[in-house]
Coordinates of C-alpha atoms (C1' of nucleotides) and ligand atoms in Angstrom, one line a residue:
Chain A
M77 CA -1.0 -16.0 -11.7
D78 CA -3.4 -13.4 -10.4
N79 CA -6.2 -15.3 -12.1
E80 CA -7.1 -17.3 -9.0
R81 CA -7.5 -14.1 -7.1
R82 CA -9.8 -12.8 -9.8
E83 CA -11.9 -16.0 -9.8
E84 CA -12.1 -15.8 -6.0
A85 CA -13.3 -12.2 -6.4
V86 CA -15.9 -13.2 -9.0
T87 CA -17.2 -15.9 -6.6
I88 CA -17.4 -13.4 -3.7
L89 CA -19.4 -11.0 -5.8
R90 CA -21.8 -13.5 -7.3
K91 CA -22.4 -15.1 -3.9
A92 CA -23.4 -11.7 -2.6
G93 CA -25.8 -11.1 -5.5
F94 CA -23.6 -8.6 -7.4
R95 CA -22.6 -8.6 -11.0
A96 CA -18.9 -9.3 -11.5
T97 CA -18.0 -6.0 -13.1
E98 CA -14.5 -4.8 -13.9
P99 CA -14.5 -2.0 -11.4
R100 CA -15.7 -4.3 -8.6
L101 CA -13.1 -6.9 -9.4
L102 CA -10.4 -4.3 -9.4
V103 CA -11.4 -2.9 -6.1
L104 CA -11.7 -6.3 -4.6
S105 CA -8.3 -7.4 -5.7
F106 CA -6.8 -4.2 -4.5
L107 CA -8.3 -4.9 -1.1
Q108 CA -7.0 -8.5 -1.2
N109 CA -3.5 -7.2 -1.8
A110 CA -3.7 -4.4 0.8
K111 CA -1.9 -5.1 4.0
Y112 CA -3.9 -2.6 6.0
P113 CA -7.1 -0.7 5.6
V114 CA -7.1 1.7 2.6
S115 CA -8.9 4.9 1.8
I116 CA -11.1 5.6 -1.2
Q117 CA -8.5 7.9 -2.7
E118 CA -5.8 5.3 -2.2
I119 CA -7.9 2.8 -4.1
V120 CA -8.5 5.3 -6.9
A121 CA -4.8 6.2 -7.1
G122 CA -3.8 2.6 -7.0
M123 CA -5.7 1.6 -10.1
G124 CA -2.9 2.5 -12.4
N125 CA -3.9 2.6 -16.1
K126 CA -7.5 1.2 -15.9
S127 CA -8.9 4.0 -13.9
I128 CA -12.2 3.9 -12.0
H129 CA -14.2 6.9 -11.2
Q130 CA -14.0 7.9 -7.5
V131 CA -17.8 7.9 -7.2
T132 CA -17.9 4.3 -8.4
V133 CA -15.5 3.3 -5.7
Y134 CA -17.7 5.0 -3.1
R135 CA -20.7 3.1 -4.4
I136 CA -18.8 -0.2 -4.6
L137 CA -17.5 0.1 -1.0
H138 CA -20.9 1.1 0.2
A139 CA -22.4 -2.0 -1.4
L140 CA -19.6 -4.4 -0.2
K141 CA -19.9 -3.0 3.3
H142 CA -23.7 -3.7 3.4
A143 CA -23.0 -7.1 2.1
G144 CA -20.6 -7.7 4.9
I145 CA -17.7 -8.2 2.6
V146 CA -15.7 -5.2 3.7
T147 CA -15.3 -3.4 7.0
Q148 CA -15.1 0.4 7.5
V149 CA -12.8 1.8 10.1
D150 CA -12.1 5.3 11.4
F151 CA -8.5 6.2 12.1
R152 CA -9.4 9.9 12.8
H153 CA -7.8 11.0 9.6
G154 CA -10.9 12.7 8.4
R155 CA -11.8 9.9 6.0
S156 CA -12.8 6.3 6.1
Y157 CA -10.6 3.3 5.6
Y158 CA -11.7 -0.1 4.3
E159 CA -10.5 -3.7 4.5
L160 CA -11.8 -7.1 3.6
R161 CA -13.7 -8.4 6.6
D162 CA -11.8 -11.0 8.5
E163 CA -14.4 -13.6 9.4
Q164 CA -12.0 -15.7 11.4
H165 CA -10.7 -13.1 13.9
D166 CA -12.4 -10.1 15.4
H167 CA -9.3 -7.9 14.9
H168 CA -8.7 -4.2 15.5
H169 CA -6.1 -1.6 14.8
I170 CA -3.5 0.4 16.5
V171 CA -2.6 3.6 14.7
C172 CA 0.4 5.8 15.1
V173 CA -0.8 9.4 15.8
K174 CA 2.4 10.8 14.2
C175 CA 3.0 8.8 11.0
G176 CA -0.2 6.9 10.5
R177 CA 1.4 3.5 10.7
V178 CA -1.1 0.7 11.4
E179 CA -0.9 -2.7 13.0
D180 CA -3.5 -5.3 13.9
F181 CA -4.3 -6.9 17.2
V182 CA -6.9 -9.3 18.5
G183 CA -8.4 -10.0 21.8
C184 CA -10.9 -7.2 22.5
D185 CA -12.9 -9.9 24.3
Y186 CA -16.1 -8.8 22.6
E187 CA -18.5 -11.3 24.2
R188 CA -17.5 -10.3 27.7
L189 CA -17.6 -6.6 26.8
A190 CA -21.0 -6.8 25.1
A191 CA -22.5 -8.6 28.1
K192 CA -21.0 -6.2 30.5
A193 CA -22.3 -3.2 28.5
L194 CA -25.8 -4.7 28.1
K195 CA -26.0 -5.2 31.8
Q196 CA -25.3 -1.5 32.4
A197 CA -27.2 0.0 29.5
R198 CA -30.7 -1.0 30.6
G199 CA -32.4 0.7 27.6
F200 CA -30.6 -1.5 25.1
A201 CA -31.7 -5.0 23.9
T202 CA -28.9 -6.1 21.6
I203 CA -25.5 -5.2 20.3
V204 CA -24.9 -5.6 16.6
S205 CA -21.4 -4.2 16.1
H206 CA -18.5 -2.5 17.7
S207 CA -15.6 -0.2 16.9
L208 CA -12.4 -0.2 18.7
E209 CA -9.1 1.4 17.8
L210 CA -6.0 2.2 19.8
F211 CA -3.9 5.3 19.0
G212 CA -0.2 5.4 20.0
M213 CA 3.3 6.0 18.8
C214 CA 5.2 3.6 16.7
N215 CA 8.8 2.7 17.6
T216 CA 10.2 5.1 15.0
C217 CA 8.1 8.0 15.9
S218 CA 8.5 7.6 19.7
K219 CA 12.2 7.6 19.3
R220 CA 12.2 10.7 17.2
K221 CA 12.6 13.7 19.5
V222 CA 9.6 16.0 19.8
R223 CA 10.3 19.1 17.7
A224 CA 10.7 22.3 19.7
A225 CA 7.4 24.1 20.1
Chain B
M57 CA -29.0 29.1 40.6
D58 CA -27.0 28.6 37.4
N59 CA -24.3 30.9 38.7
E60 CA -22.3 28.2 40.4
R61 CA -22.2 26.4 37.1
R62 CA -20.9 29.6 35.5
E63 CA -18.3 30.1 38.1
E64 CA -17.2 26.5 37.8
A65 CA -16.9 27.1 34.0
V66 CA -14.9 30.2 34.5
T67 CA -12.5 28.3 36.8
I68 CA -12.1 25.5 34.3
L69 CA -11.3 28.0 31.5
R70 CA -8.9 30.1 33.5
K71 CA -7.1 27.0 34.8
A72 CA -6.5 25.9 31.2
G73 CA -5.2 29.2 30.3
F74 CA -8.2 30.5 28.4
R75 CA -10.0 33.7 28.7
A76 CA -13.5 33.3 30.1
T77 CA -15.4 34.6 27.2
E78 CA -19.2 34.6 26.8
P79 CA -19.2 32.0 23.9
R80 CA -16.9 29.7 25.9
L81 CA -19.0 29.9 29.0
L82 CA -22.1 29.2 27.0
V83 CA -20.6 26.2 25.3
L84 CA -19.2 24.8 28.6
S85 CA -22.5 25.2 30.4
F86 CA -24.3 23.6 27.5
L87 CA -21.9 20.6 27.8
Q88 CA -22.4 20.5 31.6
N89 CA -26.1 20.2 31.1
A90 CA -25.9 17.7 28.3
K91 CA -26.8 14.2 29.2
Y92 CA -24.9 12.7 26.3
P93 CA -22.4 13.8 23.7
V94 CA -23.7 16.6 21.5
S95 CA -22.8 17.7 18.0
I96 CA -21.6 21.2 17.0
Q97 CA -24.9 21.9 15.3
E98 CA -26.8 20.8 18.4
I99 CA -24.8 23.3 20.4
V100 CA -25.3 26.1 18.0
A101 CA -29.0 25.3 17.9
G102 CA -29.2 25.1 21.6
M103 CA -27.9 28.6 22.3
G104 CA -31.4 30.1 22.1
N105 CA -31.3 33.9 21.9
K106 CA -27.6 34.6 22.5
S107 CA -26.3 33.0 19.3
I108 CA -22.8 31.9 18.7
H109 CA -21.3 31.5 15.3
Q110 CA -20.8 27.9 14.3
V111 CA -17.1 28.6 13.5
T112 CA -16.6 29.8 17.0
V113 CA -18.0 26.7 18.4
Y114 CA -15.7 24.6 16.2
R115 CA -12.8 26.6 17.5
I116 CA -13.9 26.4 21.1
L117 CA -14.3 22.7 21.0
H118 CA -11.0 22.2 19.2
A119 CA -9.3 24.2 22.0
L120 CA -11.1 22.4 24.8
K121 CA -10.3 19.1 23.3
H122 CA -6.6 19.9 23.1
A123 CA -6.8 21.1 26.7
G124 CA -8.2 17.8 27.7
I125 CA -11.5 19.3 28.9
V126 CA -13.7 17.7 26.3
T127 CA -13.7 14.4 24.5
Q128 CA -14.6 13.8 20.9
V129 CA -16.5 10.7 20.0
D130 CA -17.6 9.1 16.7
F131 CA -21.1 7.6 16.5
R132 CA -20.9 7.0 12.8
H133 CA -23.4 9.8 12.1
G134 CA -21.0 11.6 9.8
R135 CA -20.1 14.2 12.4
S136 CA -18.4 14.4 15.7
Y137 CA -20.0 14.5 19.1
Y138 CA -18.5 16.1 22.2
E139 CA -18.8 15.7 26.0
L140 CA -17.0 16.9 29.0
R141 CA -14.2 14.5 29.8
D142 CA -15.0 12.3 32.7
E143 CA -11.7 12.1 34.6
Q144 CA -13.1 9.6 37.1
H145 CA -14.3 6.8 34.8
D146 CA -13.0 5.7 31.4
H147 CA -16.5 5.4 30.0
H148 CA -17.8 4.6 26.5
H149 CA -21.1 4.6 24.7
I150 CA -23.6 2.3 23.2
V151 CA -25.5 3.8 20.3
C152 CA -28.8 2.6 18.8
V153 CA -28.3 2.2 15.1
K154 CA -32.0 2.9 14.5
C155 CA -32.8 6.0 16.6
G156 CA -29.5 7.2 17.8
R157 CA -30.2 6.8 21.5
V158 CA -27.1 6.7 23.6
E159 CA -26.1 5.2 26.9
D160 CA -22.8 5.0 28.8
F161 CA -21.0 2.0 30.0
V162 CA -17.7 1.4 31.8
G163 CA -15.3 -1.5 32.0
C164 CA -13.4 -1.6 28.7
D165 CA -10.5 -2.8 30.8
Y166 CA -8.2 -0.4 29.0
E167 CA -5.0 -1.4 30.8
R168 CA -5.3 -5.1 30.0
L169 CA -6.3 -4.3 26.4
A170 CA -3.4 -1.9 25.9
A171 CA -0.9 -4.4 27.3
K172 CA -2.3 -7.1 25.1
A173 CA -2.2 -4.9 22.0
L174 CA 1.4 -3.7 22.6
K175 CA 2.5 -7.3 23.0
Q176 CA 1.1 -8.1 19.6
A177 CA 2.0 -4.9 17.7
R178 CA 5.7 -5.1 17.9
G179 CA 6.2 -1.9 15.9
F180 CA 4.5 0.2 18.6
A181 CA 6.0 1.7 21.7
T182 CA 3.1 3.3 23.5
I183 CA -0.6 3.8 23.4
V184 CA -1.9 7.3 24.1
S185 CA -5.6 7.0 23.6
H186 CA -8.4 4.6 22.5
S187 CA -11.8 4.8 21.0
L188 CA -14.5 2.2 21.6
E189 CA -18.2 2.3 20.9
L190 CA -20.9 -0.3 20.8
F191 CA -23.7 -0.2 18.3
G192 CA -27.0 -1.9 18.9
M193 CA -30.7 -1.6 19.2
C194 CA -32.5 0.1 22.1
N195 CA -35.5 -1.7 23.6
T196 CA -37.9 0.5 21.8
C197 CA -36.4 0.0 18.4
S198 CA -35.7 -3.7 18.8
K199 CA -39.4 -4.2 19.6
R200 CA -40.6 -2.3 16.6
K201 CA -41.0 -4.7 13.7
V202 CA -38.7 -4.3 10.8
R203 CA -40.5 -2.5 8.0
A204 CA -41.1 -4.6 5.0
A205 CA -38.3 -4.4 2.4
Chain C
dA194 C1' -11.0 53.0 36.8
dG195 C1' -8.6 53.6 32.1
dT196 C1' -5.5 51.8 28.5
dG197 C1' -3.2 48.6 25.4
dT198 C1' -2.7 44.5 23.3
dA199 C1' -2.8 39.7 22.7
dC200 C1' -6.3 36.6 22.4
dT201 C1' -11.2 35.9 20.4
dT202 C1' -15.1 36.2 17.6
dG203 C1' -17.9 36.8 13.3
dC204 C1' -18.3 36.6 8.6
dA205 C1' -17.1 35.1 4.0
dA206 C1' -14.9 32.1 1.4
dC207 C1' -12.7 27.8 1.0
dT208 C1' -11.5 22.7 1.2
dC209 C1' -12.5 18.2 0.7
dA210 C1' -15.0 13.8 1.8
dT211 C1' -19.2 11.9 0.4
dT212 C1' -23.7 11.9 -2.0
dT213 C1' -27.1 12.5 -5.7
dG214 C1' -29.3 13.0 -10.5
dC215 C1' -29.2 11.5 -14.8
dA216 C1' -27.8 9.8 -19.2
dT217 C1' -25.2 6.0 -21.0
dC218 C1' -23.3 1.4 -20.7
dT219 C1' -23.1 -3.6 -19.9
dA220 C1' -23.4 -8.3 -17.3
dG221 C1' -25.8 -12.0 -17.6
dA222 C1' -30.5 -14.2 -17.9
dA223 C1' -33.5 -15.7 -21.4
Chain D
dT213 C1' -28.1 -12.4 -30.0
dT214 C1' -31.4 -9.6 -27.4
dC215 C1' -33.2 -7.3 -23.6
dT216 C1' -33.1 -4.9 -19.3
dA217 C1' -32.1 -4.4 -14.4
dG218 C1' -28.3 -3.1 -12.4
dA219 C1' -23.7 -0.3 -13.0
dT220 C1' -20.8 3.3 -14.2
dG221 C1' -19.2 8.1 -15.4
dC222 C1' -19.6 12.8 -15.2
dA223 C1' -21.4 17.0 -13.2
dA224 C1' -23.3 19.2 -9.6
dA225 C1' -24.7 19.3 -5.0
dT226 C1' -24.2 18.6 0.1
dG227 C1' -22.3 19.3 4.4
dA228 C1' -18.7 19.0 8.0
dG229 C1' -14.8 21.3 9.1
dT230 C1' -11.1 25.0 8.1
dT231 C1' -8.9 29.4 7.1
dG232 C1' -8.0 34.6 6.3
dC233 C1' -8.9 38.7 8.0
dA234 C1' -11.0 42.7 10.1
dA235 C1' -13.3 44.1 14.2
dG236 C1' -14.2 43.2 19.2
dT237 C1' -13.0 42.3 24.1
dA238 C1' -10.9 40.0 28.4
dC239 C1' -7.7 41.1 31.4
dA240 C1' -2.8 42.3 32.8
dC241 C1' -0.8 46.5 33.9
dT242 C1' -0.8 50.8 35.2
Ligands
LIG299 MN1 -6.7 -5.0 9.7
LIG300 MN1 -20.8 9.8 27.9
LIG301 ZN1 4.8 6.4 13.6
LIG302 ZN1 -33.4 3.0 19.2

DNA sequence: AGTGTACTTGCAACTCATTTGCATCTAGAA
DNA sequence: TTCTAGATGCAAATGAGTTGCAAGTACACT
């Protein structure tokens, strides 16, 4: 049943000091099912019958992000994408510039990178976060011949 | 004199197949003088007397980006920033989340990273570009006490 | 140096992601 | 069950970036 998912979502919300409202549970469960980061409009569209106002989704994600529950990523598509934060692995994404396909990867070696950067950037005291994404061509798209200009 | 800069700019434009127009020369020289990536509105505002329409700046930067002359970066400020592409070093930026201060750093170890990512992301054939930025606190801002909530 | 035209610019209007104000609603503490 | 701080929905605003089109100009070619 999907009930365990729901209970898990309720717990997450309560622990972060939020009320366990229907819209929040729906958004959270949508994120739990998502295989890759999703956009606000994908979330709204994916709600089926029980619709949530787009503004509400914006506010929910803003709150969840501040609470450290979700992560916001930029795939250069002119909008933001969101996914549940993976506390185990510091993972990043590789995005196909042709079709938008996304895959994860780990191993950005954040500690080493941060140390190296802090040594160079003398005006900085600490690093609190980082963003890293790779852009490339998926197998399908790289096989497909480039259309004539 | 600033004339050598101007001639350099003319050369850059011609080499890329662009006409050496006044707006383009102004934007290019502004970028040449900029110490860190600048936004469209900063460019427009920085033109002094000889104003350029904002739309024109957008088009110029779009073209220069496609020609590989400028790079677009995302500092999470809700708009894009641009700088002349540094062909020598693959450098990135560290941004203060409080005041927006920016510094450069090198050493993202792109080759190793790309190889590692491609090994994991089986659905991808090639990587064409990457974005990486660190967010932290500059010395000044990290010293300043956090304002009471 | 003068001409013609393809490439550029400026202006207005538009698109679209994201934000804000406010009245109404409701989760959950008492 | 009641009460209320916190949430949601709706409308309107904001602001980055884009597009259509008429007018302007760099520069290739006389
Ligand atoms: Mn992911
Ligand atoms: Mn730089
Ligand atoms: Zn693809
Ligand atoms: Zn700072």
